[in-house]
Structure formats: structure tokens, C-alpha cells
Amino acid sequence: MFFLTQANQKTLYQIWVWLDEAENQGGEILYTCSVNHRTRFILILILASLNIKAQQPFTRQISRANGLPSNKVYSINQDKKGYIWLGTEQGLVKYDGNSFQTYTHPGMNGIAVSDVQQDATGRIWCQNFIGQHFYFWKDSLQYAENLDAPGLYSPISSDLQGRLYFFGQKHLLVTNLNLIKQDSIPLKDYLIFSFLFENKLHFFNNHKLVSYSNGNVIERKAFLEKAPEFARTFSFVLKNAIYTFPKPISHDFIYRVYPDFKAIKL
């Protein structure tokens, strides 16, 4: 897995690389390396995938040996204060660069969490793999009990206007920061990925790129259909365009799917 976090307020970014099979370690290892320009993200991501074991400039290894509670990490996010939050097999973990603090909740039906997000108030959200949603606030993990758990992983997003977006089984729920329902939209397919682009919620549904804003659902051009099915696993935004690529990266292309379609040879 790959994650981009900002290391300072200017141009220094970090690529976090989580290897599923690390040699001679019996498990996964977390690496970080610094890069100077966000625009190098695609190149470094691909190089990290293919050559991280051969080339490791400016890297630091983080594992259970130096305090990481679990070697299974499903999600990583950096908050506005610079702390790193990890969704792990042992719960939500806060990392300050030196030590780790793990948070769980007694209402959890499974403590492994993923989909770590920060909302407009600074709350850190996560969910377990039956779709129970939790948020970190005032030094403890809180359970959002009024949100239905769909029984499976359910993406969450938040925007700058303070709206929260929760995806259930074939529906989108929109709430305010107090978790009061503002809208509910039926979906044609179960959703596993959503993101903000141009300050609107975007997601892939029924093989189309869809945007939602203020109650309006708009289907964008269906460029996604031109990308191979296996290459629609991960997506990211770079320079006002949307890209998608497979996991693992086992072929020579990534795909730009908005505002136009282009297969990019690596």
C-alpha cells in the first residue's frame, strides 16, 4: 500500500510504503522516504512498488520491533497537526514520530480498523470491517452509534463545508458534523472507493465516474469503462486529473480517467 503525507508546510512530502511480504522479517514493514515535489508522486509510487528492496534512499523502518502495535496496517493518514494515524489489526494507532498510542472501543465487533480520515473539526474517523464507524475526540475513541453498520467495509469522506459522506449497501448517506441526516442517495452498485475532487464528492459507480454536490448527482463521462477492470482498484488526484491503477502494479500502465482518458506507459 502507498500513502502520501506532507512532512512540512512547503514542498517536502513523504511516501509511506507498506510491503505485504518483507524479506527476512516474517511480516510486513513500513518504510518512509522523502521527496521534494508532489508531482513526482506517480513515479516514486511505481518505483517504490517495483524496486523498494533494491533502492532505499532516506528510509526508516517501522515495525513491531520498535513499538508498532501490529504489523498489519490497512490505512494511514496525517492530521493537521502532523501526527500520523494508522488503521491496524489492533485498532486505531497515533504515531508522533517517537511513540505509538493505540485506541479501541468496547462497542467494537472487531478491533481491526481502516479508512482513516480527518473531518473539518479535526476528528479522526475510522471503521472496522463490518462498517462500524468510530471517531477520535478528546483523547478517546467514540462510537457513532446512530450510523447503521452495513455489515461490510463502507467508505467515508468529508468536505470543507462540514459534510460527511457514508456509503452503505447501495446508498449514500450525507450528514452534517453533528451526524444529522441531510440527504440519502440510492446507488446502483456497492461502493469501495470515494474521494474529493474540485471540492465535490466523487466515486465510481456502475462503471461510471459520479459526482455529488448539494443534492445533485452527476454522471461524468464514462472514461472508466476504457480502463481494464483489474486496473480500477486504486485512484488518486494529481494536477486536476483523476488516475486509476491496479493492486499490485503488475503491468506497464496507469490510466487517466478524467477529464479525458489516457493509458500512460511507465
PDB file of N, CA, C and O in Angstrom, residues 163-239:
ATOM      1  N   ARG A 163     -19.577  18.587   5.637  1.00  0.00           N
ATOM      2  CA  ARG A 163     -20.449  17.459   5.335  1.00  0.00           C
ATOM      3  C   ARG A 163     -19.665  16.153   5.431  1.00  0.00           C
ATOM      4  O   ARG A 163     -18.490  16.092   5.049  1.00  0.00           O
ATOM      5  N   LEU A 164     -20.337  15.120   5.927  1.00  0.00           N
ATOM      6  CA  LEU A 164     -19.771  13.789   5.997  1.00  0.00           C
ATOM      7  C   LEU A 164     -20.559  12.876   5.066  1.00  0.00           C
ATOM      8  O   LEU A 164     -21.788  12.979   4.978  1.00  0.00           O
ATOM      9  N   TYR A 165     -19.849  11.983   4.380  1.00  0.00           N
ATOM     10  CA  TYR A 165     -20.470  11.088   3.407  1.00  0.00           C
ATOM     11  C   TYR A 165     -20.187   9.649   3.819  1.00  0.00           C
ATOM     12  O   TYR A 165     -19.029   9.242   3.935  1.00  0.00           O
ATOM     13  N   PHE A 166     -21.235   8.878   4.028  1.00  0.00           N
ATOM     14  CA  PHE A 166     -21.120   7.481   4.424  1.00  0.00           C
ATOM     15  C   PHE A 166     -21.777   6.611   3.358  1.00  0.00           C
ATOM     16  O   PHE A 166     -22.905   6.879   2.928  1.00  0.00           O
ATOM     17  N   PHE A 167     -21.085   5.570   2.944  1.00  0.00           N
ATOM     18  CA  PHE A 167     -21.620   4.667   1.930  1.00  0.00           C
ATOM     19  C   PHE A 167     -22.045   3.359   2.590  1.00  0.00           C
ATOM     20  O   PHE A 167     -21.270   2.698   3.286  1.00  0.00           O
ATOM     21  N   GLY A 168     -23.299   2.990   2.376  1.00  0.00           N
ATOM     22  CA  GLY A 168     -23.797   1.718   2.850  1.00  0.00           C
ATOM     23  C   GLY A 168     -23.985   0.766   1.693  1.00  0.00           C
ATOM     24  O   GLY A 168     -23.387   0.937   0.624  1.00  0.00           O
ATOM     25  N   GLN A 169     -24.817  -0.248   1.874  1.00  0.00           N
ATOM     26  CA  GLN A 169     -25.093  -1.167   0.781  1.00  0.00           C
ATOM     27  C   GLN A 169     -26.032  -0.499  -0.210  1.00  0.00           C
ATOM     28  O   GLN A 169     -27.226  -0.355   0.019  1.00  0.00           O
ATOM     29  N   LYS A 170     -25.437  -0.004  -1.304  1.00  0.00           N
ATOM     30  CA  LYS A 170     -26.170   0.622  -2.401  1.00  0.00           C
ATOM     31  C   LYS A 170     -26.911   1.895  -1.994  1.00  0.00           C
ATOM     32  O   LYS A 170     -28.003   2.182  -2.488  1.00  0.00           O
ATOM     33  N   HIS A 171     -26.299   2.677  -1.085  1.00  0.00           N
ATOM     34  CA  HIS A 171     -26.843   4.008  -0.838  1.00  0.00           C
ATOM     35  C   HIS A 171     -25.751   4.906  -0.270  1.00  0.00           C
ATOM     36  O   HIS A 171     -24.759   4.435   0.288  1.00  0.00           O
ATOM     37  N   LEU A 172     -25.926   6.203  -0.453  1.00  0.00           N
ATOM     38  CA  LEU A 172     -25.023   7.229   0.076  1.00  0.00           C
ATOM     39  C   LEU A 172     -25.786   8.054   1.099  1.00  0.00           C
ATOM     40  O   LEU A 172     -26.855   8.584   0.806  1.00  0.00           O
ATOM     41  N   LEU A 173     -25.238   8.157   2.306  1.00  0.00           N
ATOM     42  CA  LEU A 173     -25.829   8.970   3.364  1.00  0.00           C
ATOM     43  C   LEU A 173     -24.979  10.217   3.564  1.00  0.00           C
ATOM     44  O   LEU A 173     -23.762  10.117   3.737  1.00  0.00           O
ATOM     45  N   VAL A 174     -25.614  11.393   3.536  1.00  0.00           N
ATOM     46  CA  VAL A 174     -24.926  12.669   3.749  1.00  0.00           C
ATOM     47  C   VAL A 174     -25.410  13.244   5.076  1.00  0.00           C
ATOM     48  O   VAL A 174     -26.614  13.354   5.311  1.00  0.00           O
ATOM     49  N   THR A 175     -24.457  13.622   5.974  1.00  0.00           N
ATOM     50  CA  THR A 175     -24.815  14.216   7.257  1.00  0.00           C
ATOM     51  C   THR A 175     -24.012  15.491   7.474  1.00  0.00           C
ATOM     52  O   THR A 175     -23.033  15.756   6.770  1.00  0.00           O
ATOM     53  N   ASN A 176     -24.416  16.276   8.484  1.00  0.00           N
ATOM     54  CA  ASN A 176     -23.576  17.378   8.928  1.00  0.00           C
ATOM     55  C   ASN A 176     -22.611  16.862   9.990  1.00  0.00           C
ATOM     56  O   ASN A 176     -22.561  15.656  10.284  1.00  0.00           O
ATOM     57  N   LEU A 177     -21.827  17.763  10.588  1.00  0.00           N
ATOM     58  CA  LEU A 177     -20.820  17.326  11.552  1.00  0.00           C
ATOM     59  C   LEU A 177     -21.436  16.773  12.834  1.00  0.00           C
ATOM     60  O   LEU A 177     -20.756  16.079  13.598  1.00  0.00           O
ATOM     61  N   ASN A 178     -22.701  17.067  13.073  1.00  0.00           N
ATOM     62  CA  ASN A 178     -23.407  16.501  14.223  1.00  0.00           C
ATOM     63  C   ASN A 178     -24.074  15.174  13.884  1.00  0.00           C
ATOM     64  O   ASN A 178     -24.853  14.648  14.679  1.00  0.00           O
ATOM     65  N   LEU A 179     -23.775  14.651  12.699  1.00  0.00           N
ATOM     66  CA  LEU A 179     -24.290  13.372  12.212  1.00  0.00           C
ATOM     67  C   LEU A 179     -25.805  13.398  12.009  1.00  0.00           C
ATOM     68  O   LEU A 179     -26.473  12.366  12.106  1.00  0.00           O
ATOM     69  N   ILE A 180     -26.340  14.585  11.724  1.00  0.00           N
ATOM     70  CA  ILE A 180     -27.761  14.726  11.391  1.00  0.00           C
ATOM     71  C   ILE A 180     -27.915  14.560   9.881  1.00  0.00           C
ATOM     72  O   ILE A 180     -27.230  15.212   9.091  1.00  0.00           O
ATOM     73  N   LYS A 181     -28.813  13.676   9.462  1.00  0.00           N
ATOM     74  CA  LYS A 181     -29.001  13.345   8.055  1.00  0.00           C
ATOM     75  C   LYS A 181     -29.415  14.564   7.242  1.00  0.00           C
ATOM     76  O   LYS A 181     -30.323  15.302   7.614  1.00  0.00           O
ATOM     77  N   GLN A 182     -28.740  14.773   6.116  1.00  0.00           N
ATOM     78  CA  GLN A 182     -29.081  15.827   5.180  1.00  0.00           C
ATOM     79  C   GLN A 182     -29.582  15.300   3.846  1.00  0.00           C
ATOM     80  O   GLN A 182     -30.345  15.960   3.157  1.00  0.00           O
ATOM     81  N   ASP A 183     -29.124  14.098   3.477  1.00  0.00           N
ATOM     82  CA  ASP A 183     -29.533  13.538   2.195  1.00  0.00           C
ATOM     83  C   ASP A 183     -29.249  12.039   2.190  1.00  0.00           C
ATOM     84  O   ASP A 183     -28.411  11.544   2.955  1.00  0.00           O
ATOM     85  N   SER A 184     -29.954  11.302   1.332  1.00  0.00           N
ATOM     86  CA  SER A 184     -29.716   9.875   1.130  1.00  0.00           C
ATOM     87  C   SER A 184     -29.943   9.579  -0.345  1.00  0.00           C
ATOM     88  O   SER A 184     -30.998   9.908  -0.892  1.00  0.00           O
ATOM     89  N   ILE A 185     -28.938   8.984  -1.000  1.00  0.00           N
ATOM     90  CA  ILE A 185     -28.963   8.764  -2.433  1.00  0.00           C
ATOM     91  C   ILE A 185     -28.823   7.267  -2.716  1.00  0.00           C
ATOM     92  O   ILE A 185     -27.878   6.626  -2.236  1.00  0.00           O
ATOM     93  N   PRO A 186     -29.727   6.662  -3.489  1.00  0.00           N
ATOM     94  CA  PRO A 186     -29.565   5.252  -3.869  1.00  0.00           C
ATOM     95  C   PRO A 186     -28.449   5.090  -4.895  1.00  0.00           C
ATOM     96  O   PRO A 186     -28.234   5.957  -5.744  1.00  0.00           O
ATOM     97  N   LEU A 187     -27.727   3.978  -4.813  1.00  0.00           N
ATOM     98  CA  LEU A 187     -26.644   3.680  -5.739  1.00  0.00           C
ATOM     99  C   LEU A 187     -26.930   2.364  -6.457  1.00  0.00           C
ATOM    100  O   LEU A 187     -27.608   1.485  -5.911  1.00  0.00           O
ATOM    101  N   LYS A 188     -26.381   2.232  -7.648  1.00  0.00           N
ATOM    102  CA  LYS A 188     -26.615   1.017  -8.431  1.00  0.00           C
ATOM    103  C   LYS A 188     -25.722  -0.132  -7.988  1.00  0.00           C
ATOM    104  O   LYS A 188     -26.090  -1.302  -8.126  1.00  0.00           O
ATOM    105  N   ASP A 189     -24.536   0.193  -7.491  1.00  0.00           N
ATOM    106  CA  ASP A 189     -23.588  -0.840  -7.097  1.00  0.00           C
ATOM    107  C   ASP A 189     -23.085  -0.563  -5.692  1.00  0.00           C
ATOM    108  O   ASP A 189     -23.107   0.574  -5.213  1.00  0.00           O
ATOM    109  N   TYR A 190     -22.579  -1.613  -5.052  1.00  0.00           N
ATOM    110  CA  TYR A 190     -21.850  -1.421  -3.797  1.00  0.00           C
ATOM    111  C   TYR A 190     -20.556  -0.687  -4.100  1.00  0.00           C
ATOM    112  O   TYR A 190     -19.899  -0.939  -5.106  1.00  0.00           O
ATOM    113  N   LEU A 191     -20.181   0.242  -3.231  1.00  0.00           N
ATOM    114  CA  LEU A 191     -19.046   1.129  -3.481  1.00  0.00           C
ATOM    115  C   LEU A 191     -17.885   0.810  -2.543  1.00  0.00           C
ATOM    116  O   LEU A 191     -18.086   0.543  -1.365  1.00  0.00           O
ATOM    117  N   ILE A 192     -16.656   0.852  -3.062  1.00  0.00           N
ATOM    118  CA  ILE A 192     -15.497   0.617  -2.209  1.00  0.00           C
ATOM    119  C   ILE A 192     -14.508   1.781  -2.235  1.00  0.00           C
ATOM    120  O   ILE A 192     -13.516   1.749  -1.517  1.00  0.00           O
ATOM    121  N   PHE A 193     -14.763   2.819  -3.031  1.00  0.00           N
ATOM    122  CA  PHE A 193     -13.788   3.906  -3.119  1.00  0.00           C
ATOM    123  C   PHE A 193     -14.486   5.216  -3.426  1.00  0.00           C
ATOM    124  O   PHE A 193     -15.350   5.278  -4.298  1.00  0.00           O
ATOM    125  N   SER A 194     -14.136   6.285  -2.697  1.00  0.00           N
ATOM    126  CA  SER A 194     -14.652   7.628  -2.955  1.00  0.00           C
ATOM    127  C   SER A 194     -13.553   8.633  -2.647  1.00  0.00           C
ATOM    128  O   SER A 194     -12.608   8.333  -1.914  1.00  0.00           O
ATOM    129  N   PHE A 195     -13.677   9.854  -3.176  1.00  0.00           N
ATOM    130  CA  PHE A 195     -12.651  10.865  -2.960  1.00  0.00           C
ATOM    131  C   PHE A 195     -13.235  12.234  -3.282  1.00  0.00           C
ATOM    132  O   PHE A 195     -14.260  12.352  -3.970  1.00  0.00           O
ATOM    133  N   LEU A 196     -12.576  13.286  -2.779  1.00  0.00           N
ATOM    134  CA  LEU A 196     -12.972  14.660  -3.087  1.00  0.00           C
ATOM    135  C   LEU A 196     -12.144  15.175  -4.253  1.00  0.00           C
ATOM    136  O   LEU A 196     -10.930  15.001  -4.295  1.00  0.00           O
ATOM    137  N   PHE A 197     -12.824  15.820  -5.190  1.00  0.00           N
ATOM    138  CA  PHE A 197     -12.174  16.393  -6.353  1.00  0.00           C
ATOM    139  C   PHE A 197     -12.943  17.650  -6.713  1.00  0.00           C
ATOM    140  O   PHE A 197     -14.169  17.619  -6.826  1.00  0.00           O
ATOM    141  N   GLU A 198     -12.237  18.781  -6.864  1.00  0.00           N
ATOM    142  CA  GLU A 198     -12.888  20.079  -7.095  1.00  0.00           C
ATOM    143  C   GLU A 198     -13.917  20.362  -6.005  1.00  0.00           C
ATOM    144  O   GLU A 198     -14.982  20.930  -6.254  1.00  0.00           O
ATOM    145  N   ASN A 199     -13.589  19.950  -4.785  1.00  0.00           N
ATOM    146  CA  ASN A 199     -14.424  20.119  -3.593  1.00  0.00           C
ATOM    147  C   ASN A 199     -15.817  19.494  -3.750  1.00  0.00           C
ATOM    148  O   ASN A 199     -16.792  19.941  -3.143  1.00  0.00           O
ATOM    149  N   LYS A 200     -15.905  18.475  -4.575  1.00  0.00           N
ATOM    150  CA  LYS A 200     -17.125  17.685  -4.698  1.00  0.00           C
ATOM    151  C   LYS A 200     -16.787  16.228  -4.413  1.00  0.00           C
ATOM    152  O   LYS A 200     -15.674  15.778  -4.687  1.00  0.00           O
ATOM    153  N   LEU A 201     -17.756  15.512  -3.880  1.00  0.00           N
ATOM    154  CA  LEU A 201     -17.569  14.087  -3.673  1.00  0.00           C
ATOM    155  C   LEU A 201     -17.633  13.373  -5.016  1.00  0.00           C
ATOM    156  O   LEU A 201     -18.547  13.612  -5.813  1.00  0.00           O
ATOM    157  N   HIS A 202     -16.658  12.509  -5.272  1.00  0.00           N
ATOM    158  CA  HIS A 202     -16.645  11.690  -6.483  1.00  0.00           C
ATOM    159  C   HIS A 202     -16.524  10.224  -6.090  1.00  0.00           C
ATOM    160  O   HIS A 202     -15.898   9.885  -5.082  1.00  0.00           O
ATOM    161  N   PHE A 203     -17.115   9.381  -6.901  1.00  0.00           N
ATOM    162  CA  PHE A 203     -16.964   7.937  -6.677  1.00  0.00           C
ATOM    163  C   PHE A 203     -17.249   7.225  -7.991  1.00  0.00           C
ATOM    164  O   PHE A 203     -17.848   7.774  -8.924  1.00  0.00           O
ATOM    165  N   PHE A 204     -16.785   5.982  -8.057  1.00  0.00           N
ATOM    166  CA  PHE A 204     -17.034   5.152  -9.226  1.00  0.00           C
ATOM    167  C   PHE A 204     -18.217   4.251  -8.923  1.00  0.00           C
ATOM    168  O   PHE A 204     -18.216   3.501  -7.955  1.00  0.00           O
ATOM    169  N   ASN A 205     -19.259   4.317  -9.767  1.00  0.00           N
ATOM    170  CA  ASN A 205     -20.461   3.528  -9.535  1.00  0.00           C
ATOM    171  C   ASN A 205     -21.014   3.071 -10.882  1.00  0.00           C
ATOM    172  O   ASN A 205     -21.160   3.881 -11.801  1.00  0.00           O
ATOM    173  N   ASN A 206     -21.312   1.792 -10.987  1.00  0.00           N
ATOM    174  CA  ASN A 206     -21.839   1.226 -12.230  1.00  0.00           C
ATOM    175  C   ASN A 206     -20.922   1.547 -13.412  1.00  0.00           C
ATOM    176  O   ASN A 206     -21.376   1.892 -14.496  1.00  0.00           O
ATOM    177  N   HIS A 207     -19.601   1.457 -13.180  1.00  0.00           N
ATOM    178  CA  HIS A 207     -18.581   1.687 -14.194  1.00  0.00           C
ATOM    179  C   HIS A 207     -18.567   3.122 -14.718  1.00  0.00           C
ATOM    180  O   HIS A 207     -18.122   3.391 -15.834  1.00  0.00           O
ATOM    181  N   LYS A 208     -19.068   4.057 -13.909  1.00  0.00           N
ATOM    182  CA  LYS A 208     -19.041   5.456 -14.313  1.00  0.00           C
ATOM    183  C   LYS A 208     -18.494   6.319 -13.183  1.00  0.00           C
ATOM    184  O   LYS A 208     -18.609   5.978 -12.009  1.00  0.00           O
ATOM    185  N   LEU A 209     -17.887   7.426 -13.575  1.00  0.00           N
ATOM    186  CA  LEU A 209     -17.420   8.408 -12.600  1.00  0.00           C
ATOM    187  C   LEU A 209     -18.589   9.312 -12.254  1.00  0.00           C
ATOM    188  O   LEU A 209     -19.183   9.948 -13.127  1.00  0.00           O
ATOM    189  N   VAL A 210     -18.932   9.390 -10.957  1.00  0.00           N
ATOM    190  CA  VAL A 210     -20.110  10.118 -10.499  1.00  0.00           C
ATOM    191  C   VAL A 210     -19.681  11.191  -9.511  1.00  0.00           C
ATOM    192  O   VAL A 210     -18.807  10.958  -8.665  1.00  0.00           O
ATOM    193  N   SER A 211     -20.281  12.380  -9.598  1.00  0.00           N
ATOM    194  CA  SER A 211     -20.027  13.437  -8.624  1.00  0.00           C
ATOM    195  C   SER A 211     -21.321  13.784  -7.899  1.00  0.00           C
ATOM    196  O   SER A 211     -22.417  13.675  -8.470  1.00  0.00           O
ATOM    197  N   TYR A 212     -21.182  14.199  -6.627  1.00  0.00           N
ATOM    198  CA  TYR A 212     -22.332  14.611  -5.827  1.00  0.00           C
ATOM    199  C   TYR A 212     -22.033  15.976  -5.234  1.00  0.00           C
ATOM    200  O   TYR A 212     -20.963  16.205  -4.672  1.00  0.00           O
ATOM    201  N   SER A 213     -23.000  16.907  -5.338  1.00  0.00           N
ATOM    202  CA  SER A 213     -22.828  18.227  -4.762  1.00  0.00           C
ATOM    203  C   SER A 213     -24.191  18.831  -4.478  1.00  0.00           C
ATOM    204  O   SER A 213     -25.024  18.971  -5.386  1.00  0.00           O
ATOM    205  N   ASN A 214     -24.425  19.162  -3.201  1.00  0.00           N
ATOM    206  CA  ASN A 214     -25.659  19.849  -2.792  1.00  0.00           C
ATOM    207  C   ASN A 214     -26.927  19.169  -3.306  1.00  0.00           C
ATOM    208  O   ASN A 214     -27.833  19.803  -3.842  1.00  0.00           O
ATOM    209  N   GLY A 215     -26.971  17.871  -3.167  1.00  0.00           N
ATOM    210  CA  GLY A 215     -28.154  17.121  -3.551  1.00  0.00           C
ATOM    211  C   GLY A 215     -28.211  16.696  -4.998  1.00  0.00           C
ATOM    212  O   GLY A 215     -29.134  15.967  -5.392  1.00  0.00           O
ATOM    213  N   ASN A 216     -27.250  17.119  -5.807  1.00  0.00           N
ATOM    214  CA  ASN A 216     -27.248  16.786  -7.228  1.00  0.00           C
ATOM    215  C   ASN A 216     -26.225  15.692  -7.529  1.00  0.00           C
ATOM    216  O   ASN A 216     -25.059  15.789  -7.129  1.00  0.00           O
ATOM    217  N   VAL A 217     -26.668  14.662  -8.216  1.00  0.00           N
ATOM    218  CA  VAL A 217     -25.792  13.573  -8.645  1.00  0.00           C
ATOM    219  C   VAL A 217     -25.576  13.696 -10.145  1.00  0.00           C
ATOM    220  O   VAL A 217     -26.530  13.738 -10.919  1.00  0.00           O
ATOM    221  N   ILE A 218     -24.311  13.779 -10.548  1.00  0.00           N
ATOM    222  CA  ILE A 218     -23.979  13.975 -11.955  1.00  0.00           C
ATOM    223  C   ILE A 218     -23.055  12.849 -12.402  1.00  0.00           C
ATOM    224  O   ILE A 218     -22.021  12.598 -11.786  1.00  0.00           O
ATOM    225  N   GLU A 219     -23.427  12.163 -13.478  1.00  0.00           N
ATOM    226  CA  GLU A 219     -22.563  11.146 -14.062  1.00  0.00           C
ATOM    227  C   GLU A 219     -21.632  11.810 -15.061  1.00  0.00           C
ATOM    228  O   GLU A 219     -22.075  12.431 -16.033  1.00  0.00           O
ATOM    229  N   ARG A 220     -20.343  11.685 -14.791  1.00  0.00           N
ATOM    230  CA  ARG A 220     -19.349  12.241 -15.707  1.00  0.00           C
ATOM    231  C   ARG A 220     -19.195  11.295 -16.909  1.00  0.00           C
ATOM    232  O   ARG A 220     -19.784  10.222 -16.962  1.00  0.00           O
ATOM    233  N   LYS A 221     -18.358  11.673 -17.854  1.00  0.00           N
ATOM    234  CA  LYS A 221     -18.095  10.803 -18.985  1.00  0.00           C
ATOM    235  C   LYS A 221     -17.547   9.462 -18.499  1.00  0.00           C
ATOM    236  O   LYS A 221     -16.777   9.414 -17.543  1.00  0.00           O
ATOM    237  N   ALA A 222     -17.959   8.404 -19.154  1.00  0.00           N
ATOM    238  CA  ALA A 222     -17.648   7.055 -18.669  1.00  0.00           C
ATOM    239  C   ALA A 222     -16.265   6.597 -19.107  1.00  0.00           C
ATOM    240  O   ALA A 222     -16.084   5.516 -19.659  1.00  0.00           O
ATOM    241  N   PHE A 223     -15.255   7.434 -18.861  1.00  0.00           N
ATOM    242  CA  PHE A 223     -13.893   7.057 -19.239  1.00  0.00           C
ATOM    243  C   PHE A 223     -13.417   5.826 -18.483  1.00  0.00           C
ATOM    244  O   PHE A 223     -12.533   5.108 -18.938  1.00  0.00           O
ATOM    245  N   LEU A 224     -13.984   5.602 -17.304  1.00  0.00           N
ATOM    246  CA  LEU A 224     -13.562   4.457 -16.513  1.00  0.00           C
ATOM    247  C   LEU A 224     -13.755   3.154 -17.273  1.00  0.00           C
ATOM    248  O   LEU A 224     -13.005   2.197 -17.082  1.00  0.00           O
ATOM    249  N   GLU A 225     -14.753   3.097 -18.139  1.00  0.00           N
ATOM    250  CA  GLU A 225     -15.022   1.871 -18.884  1.00  0.00           C
ATOM    251  C   GLU A 225     -13.853   1.494 -19.788  1.00  0.00           C
ATOM    252  O   GLU A 225     -13.695   0.327 -20.155  1.00  0.00           O
ATOM    253  N   LYS A 226     -13.039   2.495 -20.163  1.00  0.00           N
ATOM    254  CA  LYS A 226     -11.924   2.214 -21.062  1.00  0.00           C
ATOM    255  C   LYS A 226     -10.718   1.625 -20.324  1.00  0.00           C
ATOM    256  O   LYS A 226      -9.829   1.066 -20.954  1.00  0.00           O
ATOM    257  N   ALA A 227     -10.683   1.777 -19.011  1.00  0.00           N
ATOM    258  CA  ALA A 227      -9.597   1.192 -18.228  1.00  0.00           C
ATOM    259  C   ALA A 227      -9.932  -0.267 -17.932  1.00  0.00           C
ATOM    260  O   ALA A 227     -11.082  -0.598 -17.663  1.00  0.00           O
ATOM    261  N   PRO A 228      -8.947  -1.157 -17.983  1.00  0.00           N
ATOM    262  CA  PRO A 228      -9.224  -2.566 -17.685  1.00  0.00           C
ATOM    263  C   PRO A 228      -9.845  -2.738 -16.299  1.00  0.00           C
ATOM    264  O   PRO A 228      -9.550  -1.980 -15.379  1.00  0.00           O
ATOM    265  N   GLU A 229     -10.693  -3.739 -16.167  1.00  0.00           N
ATOM    266  CA  GLU A 229     -11.373  -3.982 -14.893  1.00  0.00           C
ATOM    267  C   GLU A 229     -10.383  -4.110 -13.747  1.00  0.00           C
ATOM    268  O   GLU A 229     -10.590  -3.576 -12.666  1.00  0.00           O
ATOM    269  N   PHE A 230      -9.269  -4.822 -13.974  1.00  0.00           N
ATOM    270  CA  PHE A 230      -8.302  -5.062 -12.904  1.00  0.00           C
ATOM    271  C   PHE A 230      -7.547  -3.797 -12.516  1.00  0.00           C
ATOM    272  O   PHE A 230      -6.873  -3.760 -11.489  1.00  0.00           O
ATOM    273  N   ALA A 231      -7.637  -2.726 -13.323  1.00  0.00           N
ATOM    274  CA  ALA A 231      -6.888  -1.500 -13.057  1.00  0.00           C
ATOM    275  C   ALA A 231      -7.730  -0.445 -12.374  1.00  0.00           C
ATOM    276  O   ALA A 231      -7.359   0.710 -12.325  1.00  0.00           O
ATOM    277  N   ARG A 232      -8.884  -0.814 -11.800  1.00  0.00           N
ATOM    278  CA  ARG A 232      -9.769   0.171 -11.182  1.00  0.00           C
ATOM    279  C   ARG A 232      -9.733   0.106  -9.668  1.00  0.00           C
ATOM    280  O   ARG A 232     -10.628   0.591  -8.989  1.00  0.00           O
ATOM    281  N   THR A 233      -8.704  -0.503  -9.114  1.00  0.00           N
ATOM    282  CA  THR A 233      -8.660  -0.742  -7.673  1.00  0.00           C
ATOM    283  C   THR A 233      -8.366   0.522  -6.887  1.00  0.00           C
ATOM    284  O   THR A 233      -9.039   0.816  -5.908  1.00  0.00           O
ATOM    285  N   PHE A 234      -7.353   1.280  -7.279  1.00  0.00           N
ATOM    286  CA  PHE A 234      -6.947   2.481  -6.563  1.00  0.00           C
ATOM    287  C   PHE A 234      -7.030   3.690  -7.475  1.00  0.00           C
ATOM    288  O   PHE A 234      -6.773   3.588  -8.673  1.00  0.00           O
ATOM    289  N   SER A 235      -7.351   4.836  -6.887  1.00  0.00           N
ATOM    290  CA  SER A 235      -7.415   6.077  -7.652  1.00  0.00           C
ATOM    291  C   SER A 235      -6.784   7.210  -6.854  1.00  0.00           C
ATOM    292  O   SER A 235      -6.715   7.150  -5.629  1.00  0.00           O
ATOM    293  N   PHE A 236      -6.323   8.235  -7.540  1.00  0.00           N
ATOM    294  CA  PHE A 236      -5.772   9.415  -6.883  1.00  0.00           C
ATOM    295  C   PHE A 236      -5.918  10.608  -7.809  1.00  0.00           C
ATOM    296  O   PHE A 236      -6.139  10.460  -9.015  1.00  0.00           O
ATOM    297  N   VAL A 237      -5.817  11.799  -7.238  1.00  0.00           N
ATOM    298  CA  VAL A 237      -5.963  13.054  -7.975  1.00  0.00           C
ATOM    299  C   VAL A 237      -4.605  13.735  -8.050  1.00  0.00           C
ATOM    300  O   VAL A 237      -3.892  13.841  -7.049  1.00  0.00           O
ATOM    301  N   LEU A 238      -4.245  14.206  -9.235  1.00  0.00           N
ATOM    302  CA  LEU A 238      -2.980  14.902  -9.431  1.00  0.00           C
ATOM    303  C   LEU A 238      -3.148  15.906 -10.562  1.00  0.00           C
ATOM    304  O   LEU A 238      -3.579  15.546 -11.662  1.00  0.00           O
ATOM    305  N   LYS A 239      -2.855  17.188 -10.290  1.00  0.00           N
ATOM    306  CA  LYS A 239      -2.926  18.244 -11.304  1.00  0.00           C
ATOM    307  C   LYS A 239      -4.281  18.254 -12.020  1.00  0.00           C
ATOM    308  O   LYS A 239      -4.364  18.218 -13.245  1.00  0.00           O
TER     309      LYS A 239
END
